[in-house]
Amino acid sequence: MSHWPKDVGILAIEAIFPAQYVDQEQLEQFDNVSAGKYTKGFGQAKMGFCTDREDINSLCLTVTSNLLRRYKIDKSTIGRLEVGTETLLDKSKSVKTVLMQLFEEEGYTDLEGIDSKNACYGGTAALLNSINWVESSAWDGRNALVVAGDIAVYPKGSARPTGGAGAIAMLVGPNAPLVLDRGVRSSHMQHSYDFYKPNPLSEYPTVDGQLSVRCYLSALDKCYQRYCAKAEKAFGIKQMSLDQLDAVLFHSPFCKLVRKSLARLVLNDFARLPLDTALSKYPPLSKFAGVKLEETYTDREVEKASIDSSEAVFQAKTAKTLRISNQVGNMYTPSLYGGLISHLISRSPSELAGTRIALFSFGSGLSSTMFSIKISSDGSAGSPLHRLCSQLGFINPMLERRIRVSPEDYTKVLADRERDHKLAPYTPTASIDALLPGTYYLTHVDDMYRRTYAVVPT
């Protein structure tokens, strides 16, 4: 290609969640913890979970199939397919190769891309790789398909309520209504054992919760500072701050951390702005003038002042992006993009048109990136932005039609999953009655660990 493709970004987006959930308030009572520990302490209302009928392959098959069908996508127009996940069924065979079943029967096998793995970050890696592919000399004019999916489960204990599951698929190409800003992405990569999965026989991670939060906030600081420096040059802005962003989205392990993260960006702005401007704009932070950010990660007084200073900004730019996270839980690699969907369904196309949103992606271990999206200025009826938003009308009804499961039954499902998830041969026993039409589900694992799937008729 002799020129940049125009307006490369997200053309379409699709999501799926488990058909059943556990209520976090009921889970508090079942776990005999203080009232509000999960609902107020974590900011979570409901948590989706999978039975033995769904695994990472079935989730990704379902969301990919739904995207192709809902948007009537010609499979011959897809030239790249990449999956981001940390939910591994096999140390060699990729989820992407399983998804090829949706293409190969029609002879479409010329698709670049493979799986990207890192805790909670693989979906962003797959998205950025696909954007880079469209903007590279390797691009052949076709679009890319990005799939992010995970099942987040934890052993009994304080981390279990921060689980969740789901998958999101995105179509990437030129002339998109959601355009990734070029030249302003900022990343921070570092070695850390804050969250990792060293035991291949277990789905459960090893977690250092306090370290993980510190890693998250430290990476956020660094990415935001670098993003602002790049944005000032790219956009011709003298002083980049939250004022230049219409919404800010975060990877959401749990909603309360996102609330603290937005406050953290206000603290960053306070530290970066001229002193007189900072003091007048954020009075609760006045006594922290000259504060060193790296010394404040466990300072509750600074955290409270930052939260007090950021309430209006949070309500205006971040609160509504937590709809899916609050209702489904932590989806790992799709989590940030659940926030994107939540943002898109919270406003009309005309309200979204012409706005800029920042997105912060974090994966333990650790990897992180901040980037921004400029939304098309045309939100009129029939425009690509209007069509994309209209196609997301199924999200709230899908959330509402899920089936609530008691904490006792939820706990049994996880105990059975812990016992059976590596068995071969194995035949799942959970009912498929709750699954939506078009949902792929596991039917059998044979004695060679080969998995077969069926689909609920549409």
mmCIF file with all atom_site columns, N, CA and C in Angstrom, residues 190-198 205-213 215 362-366:
data_model
loop_
_atom_site.group_PDB
_atom_site.id
_atom_site.type_symbol
_atom_site.label_atom_id
_atom_site.label_alt_id
_atom_site.label_comp_id
_atom_site.label_asym_id
_atom_site.label_entity_id
_atom_site.label_seq_id
_atom_site.pdbx_PDB_ins_code
_atom_site.Cartn_x
_atom_site.Cartn_y
_atom_site.Cartn_z
_atom_site.occupancy
_atom_site.B_iso_or_equiv
_atom_site.pdbx_formal_charge
_atom_site.auth_seq_id
_atom_site.auth_comp_id
_atom_site.auth_asym_id
_atom_site.auth_atom_id
_atom_site.pdbx_PDB_model_num
ATOM 1  N N  . GLN A 1 190 ? 6.390  -4.763  32.395 1.00 0.00 ? 190 GLN A N  1
ATOM 2  C CA . GLN A 1 190 ? 7.271  -4.972  33.551 1.00 0.00 ? 190 GLN A CA 1
ATOM 3  C C  . GLN A 1 190 ? 7.114  -6.397  34.059 1.00 0.00 ? 190 GLN A C  1
ATOM 4  N N  . HIS A 1 191 ? 8.166  -6.920  34.661 1.00 0.00 ? 191 HIS A N  1
ATOM 5  C CA . HIS A 1 191 ? 8.113  -8.255  35.259 1.00 0.00 ? 191 HIS A CA 1
ATOM 6  C C  . HIS A 1 191 ? 7.540  -8.168  36.673 1.00 0.00 ? 191 HIS A C  1
ATOM 7  N N  . SER A 1 192 ? 6.485  -8.966  36.936 1.00 0.00 ? 192 SER A N  1
ATOM 8  C CA . SER A 1 192 ? 5.895  -8.990  38.269 1.00 0.00 ? 192 SER A CA 1
ATOM 9  C C  . SER A 1 192 ? 5.131  -10.293 38.472 1.00 0.00 ? 192 SER A C  1
ATOM 10 N N  . TYR A 1 193 ? 5.219  -10.857 39.656 1.00 0.00 ? 193 TYR A N  1
ATOM 11 C CA . TYR A 1 193 ? 4.422  -12.024 40.008 1.00 0.00 ? 193 TYR A CA 1
ATOM 12 C C  . TYR A 1 193 ? 3.235  -11.577 40.866 1.00 0.00 ? 193 TYR A C  1
ATOM 13 N N  . ASP A 1 194 ? 2.336  -10.810 40.273 1.00 0.00 ? 194 ASP A N  1
ATOM 14 C CA . ASP A 1 194 ? 1.168  -10.340 41.028 1.00 0.00 ? 194 ASP A CA 1
ATOM 15 C C  . ASP A 1 194 ? -0.050 -11.239 40.812 1.00 0.00 ? 194 ASP A C  1
ATOM 16 N N  . PHE A 1 195 ? -0.141 -11.855 39.629 1.00 0.00 ? 195 PHE A N  1
ATOM 17 C CA . PHE A 1 195 ? -1.237 -12.756 39.275 1.00 0.00 ? 195 PHE A CA 1
ATOM 18 C C  . PHE A 1 195 ? -0.705 -13.634 38.163 1.00 0.00 ? 195 PHE A C  1
ATOM 19 N N  . TYR A 1 196 ? -0.754 -14.945 38.352 1.00 0.00 ? 196 TYR A N  1
ATOM 20 C CA . TYR A 1 196 ? -0.209 -15.846 37.336 1.00 0.00 ? 196 TYR A CA 1
ATOM 21 C C  . TYR A 1 196 ? -0.814 -17.232 37.538 1.00 0.00 ? 196 TYR A C  1
ATOM 22 N N  . LYS A 1 197 ? -0.647 -18.100 36.547 1.00 0.00 ? 197 LYS A N  1
ATOM 23 C CA . LYS A 1 197 ? -1.259 -19.427 36.564 1.00 0.00 ? 197 LYS A CA 1
ATOM 24 C C  . LYS A 1 197 ? -0.195 -20.481 36.273 1.00 0.00 ? 197 LYS A C  1
ATOM 25 N N  . PRO A 1 198 ? 0.607  -20.819 37.273 1.00 0.00 ? 198 PRO A N  1
ATOM 26 C CA . PRO A 1 198 ? 1.732  -21.727 37.035 1.00 0.00 ? 198 PRO A CA 1
ATOM 27 C C  . PRO A 1 198 ? 1.354  -23.202 37.000 1.00 0.00 ? 198 PRO A C  1
ATOM 28 N N  . PRO A 1 205 ? -5.789 -19.084 39.534 1.00 0.00 ? 205 PRO A N  1
ATOM 29 C CA . PRO A 1 205 ? -4.529 -18.354 39.522 1.00 0.00 ? 205 PRO A CA 1
ATOM 30 C C  . PRO A 1 205 ? -3.892 -18.288 40.905 1.00 0.00 ? 205 PRO A C  1
ATOM 31 N N  . THR A 1 206 ? -2.629 -17.945 40.926 1.00 0.00 ? 206 THR A N  1
ATOM 32 C CA . THR A 1 206 ? -1.944 -17.554 42.150 1.00 0.00 ? 206 THR A CA 1
ATOM 33 C C  . THR A 1 206 ? -1.959 -16.026 42.181 1.00 0.00 ? 206 THR A C  1
ATOM 34 N N  . VAL A 1 207 ? -2.447 -15.447 43.274 1.00 0.00 ? 207 VAL A N  1
ATOM 35 C CA . VAL A 1 207 ? -2.708 -14.009 43.300 1.00 0.00 ? 207 VAL A CA 1
ATOM 36 C C  . VAL A 1 207 ? -2.110 -13.367 44.541 1.00 0.00 ? 207 VAL A C  1
ATOM 37 N N  . ASP A 1 208 ? -1.419 -12.270 44.330 1.00 0.00 ? 208 ASP A N  1
ATOM 38 C CA . ASP A 1 208 ? -1.025 -11.362 45.405 1.00 0.00 ? 208 ASP A CA 1
ATOM 39 C C  . ASP A 1 208 ? -1.865 -10.105 45.206 1.00 0.00 ? 208 ASP A C  1
ATOM 40 N N  . GLY A 1 209 ? -2.996 -10.038 45.890 1.00 0.00 ? 209 GLY A N  1
ATOM 41 C CA . GLY A 1 209 ? -3.981 -8.991  45.633 1.00 0.00 ? 209 GLY A CA 1
ATOM 42 C C  . GLY A 1 209 ? -3.447 -7.584  45.819 1.00 0.00 ? 209 GLY A C  1
ATOM 43 N N  . GLN A 1 210 ? -2.749 -7.329  46.916 1.00 0.00 ? 210 GLN A N  1
ATOM 44 C CA . GLN A 1 210 ? -2.230 -5.984  47.163 1.00 0.00 ? 210 GLN A CA 1
ATOM 45 C C  . GLN A 1 210 ? -1.194 -5.586  46.120 1.00 0.00 ? 210 GLN A C  1
ATOM 46 N N  . LEU A 1 211 ? -0.328 -6.515  45.764 1.00 0.00 ? 211 LEU A N  1
ATOM 47 C CA . LEU A 1 211 ? 0.672  -6.230  44.739 1.00 0.00 ? 211 LEU A CA 1
ATOM 48 C C  . LEU A 1 211 ? 0.006  -5.975  43.395 1.00 0.00 ? 211 LEU A C  1
ATOM 49 N N  . SER A 1 212 ? -1.037 -6.740  43.099 1.00 0.00 ? 212 SER A N  1
ATOM 50 C CA . SER A 1 212 ? -1.710 -6.590  41.809 1.00 0.00 ? 212 SER A CA 1
ATOM 51 C C  . SER A 1 212 ? -2.332 -5.205  41.675 1.00 0.00 ? 212 SER A C  1
ATOM 52 N N  . VAL A 1 213 ? -2.981 -4.717  42.730 1.00 0.00 ? 213 VAL A N  1
ATOM 53 C CA . VAL A 1 213 ? -3.571 -3.375  42.686 1.00 0.00 ? 213 VAL A CA 1
ATOM 54 C C  . VAL A 1 213 ? -2.485 -2.324  42.532 1.00 0.00 ? 213 VAL A C  1
ATOM 55 N N  . CYS A 1 215 ? 0.458  -2.745  41.124 1.00 0.00 ? 215 CYS A N  1
ATOM 56 C CA . CYS A 1 215 ? 0.948  -2.840  39.744 1.00 0.00 ? 215 CYS A CA 1
ATOM 57 C C  . CYS A 1 215 ? 0.000  -2.133  38.784 1.00 0.00 ? 215 CYS A C  1
ATOM 58 N N  . PHE A 1 362 ? -4.971 -3.394  31.085 1.00 0.00 ? 362 PHE A N  1
ATOM 59 C CA . PHE A 1 362 ? -3.950 -3.903  32.006 1.00 0.00 ? 362 PHE A CA 1
ATOM 60 C C  . PHE A 1 362 ? -4.036 -5.412  32.101 1.00 0.00 ? 362 PHE A C  1
ATOM 61 N N  . GLY A 1 363 ? -2.872 -6.055  32.087 1.00 0.00 ? 363 GLY A N  1
ATOM 62 C CA . GLY A 1 363 ? -2.790 -7.478  32.345 1.00 0.00 ? 363 GLY A CA 1
ATOM 63 C C  . GLY A 1 363 ? -1.660 -7.758  33.306 1.00 0.00 ? 363 GLY A C  1
ATOM 64 N N  . SER A 1 364 ? -1.945 -8.527  34.330 1.00 0.00 ? 364 SER A N  1
ATOM 65 C CA . SER A 1 364 ? -0.927 -8.823  35.344 1.00 0.00 ? 364 SER A CA 1
ATOM 66 C C  . SER A 1 364 ? 0.268  -9.505  34.713 1.00 0.00 ? 364 SER A C  1
ATOM 67 N N  . GLY A 1 365 ? 1.394  -9.332  35.393 1.00 0.00 ? 365 GLY A N  1
ATOM 68 C CA . GLY A 1 365 ? 2.596  -10.025 34.970 1.00 0.00 ? 365 GLY A CA 1
ATOM 69 C C  . GLY A 1 365 ? 3.789  -9.218  34.510 1.00 0.00 ? 365 GLY A C  1
ATOM 70 N N  . LEU A 1 366 ? 3.711  -7.964  33.978 1.00 0.00 ? 366 LEU A N  1
ATOM 71 C CA . LEU A 1 366 ? 2.521  -7.209  33.686 1.00 0.00 ? 366 LEU A CA 1
ATOM 72 C C  . LEU A 1 366 ? 2.658  -6.547  32.327 1.00 0.00 ? 366 LEU A C  1
#
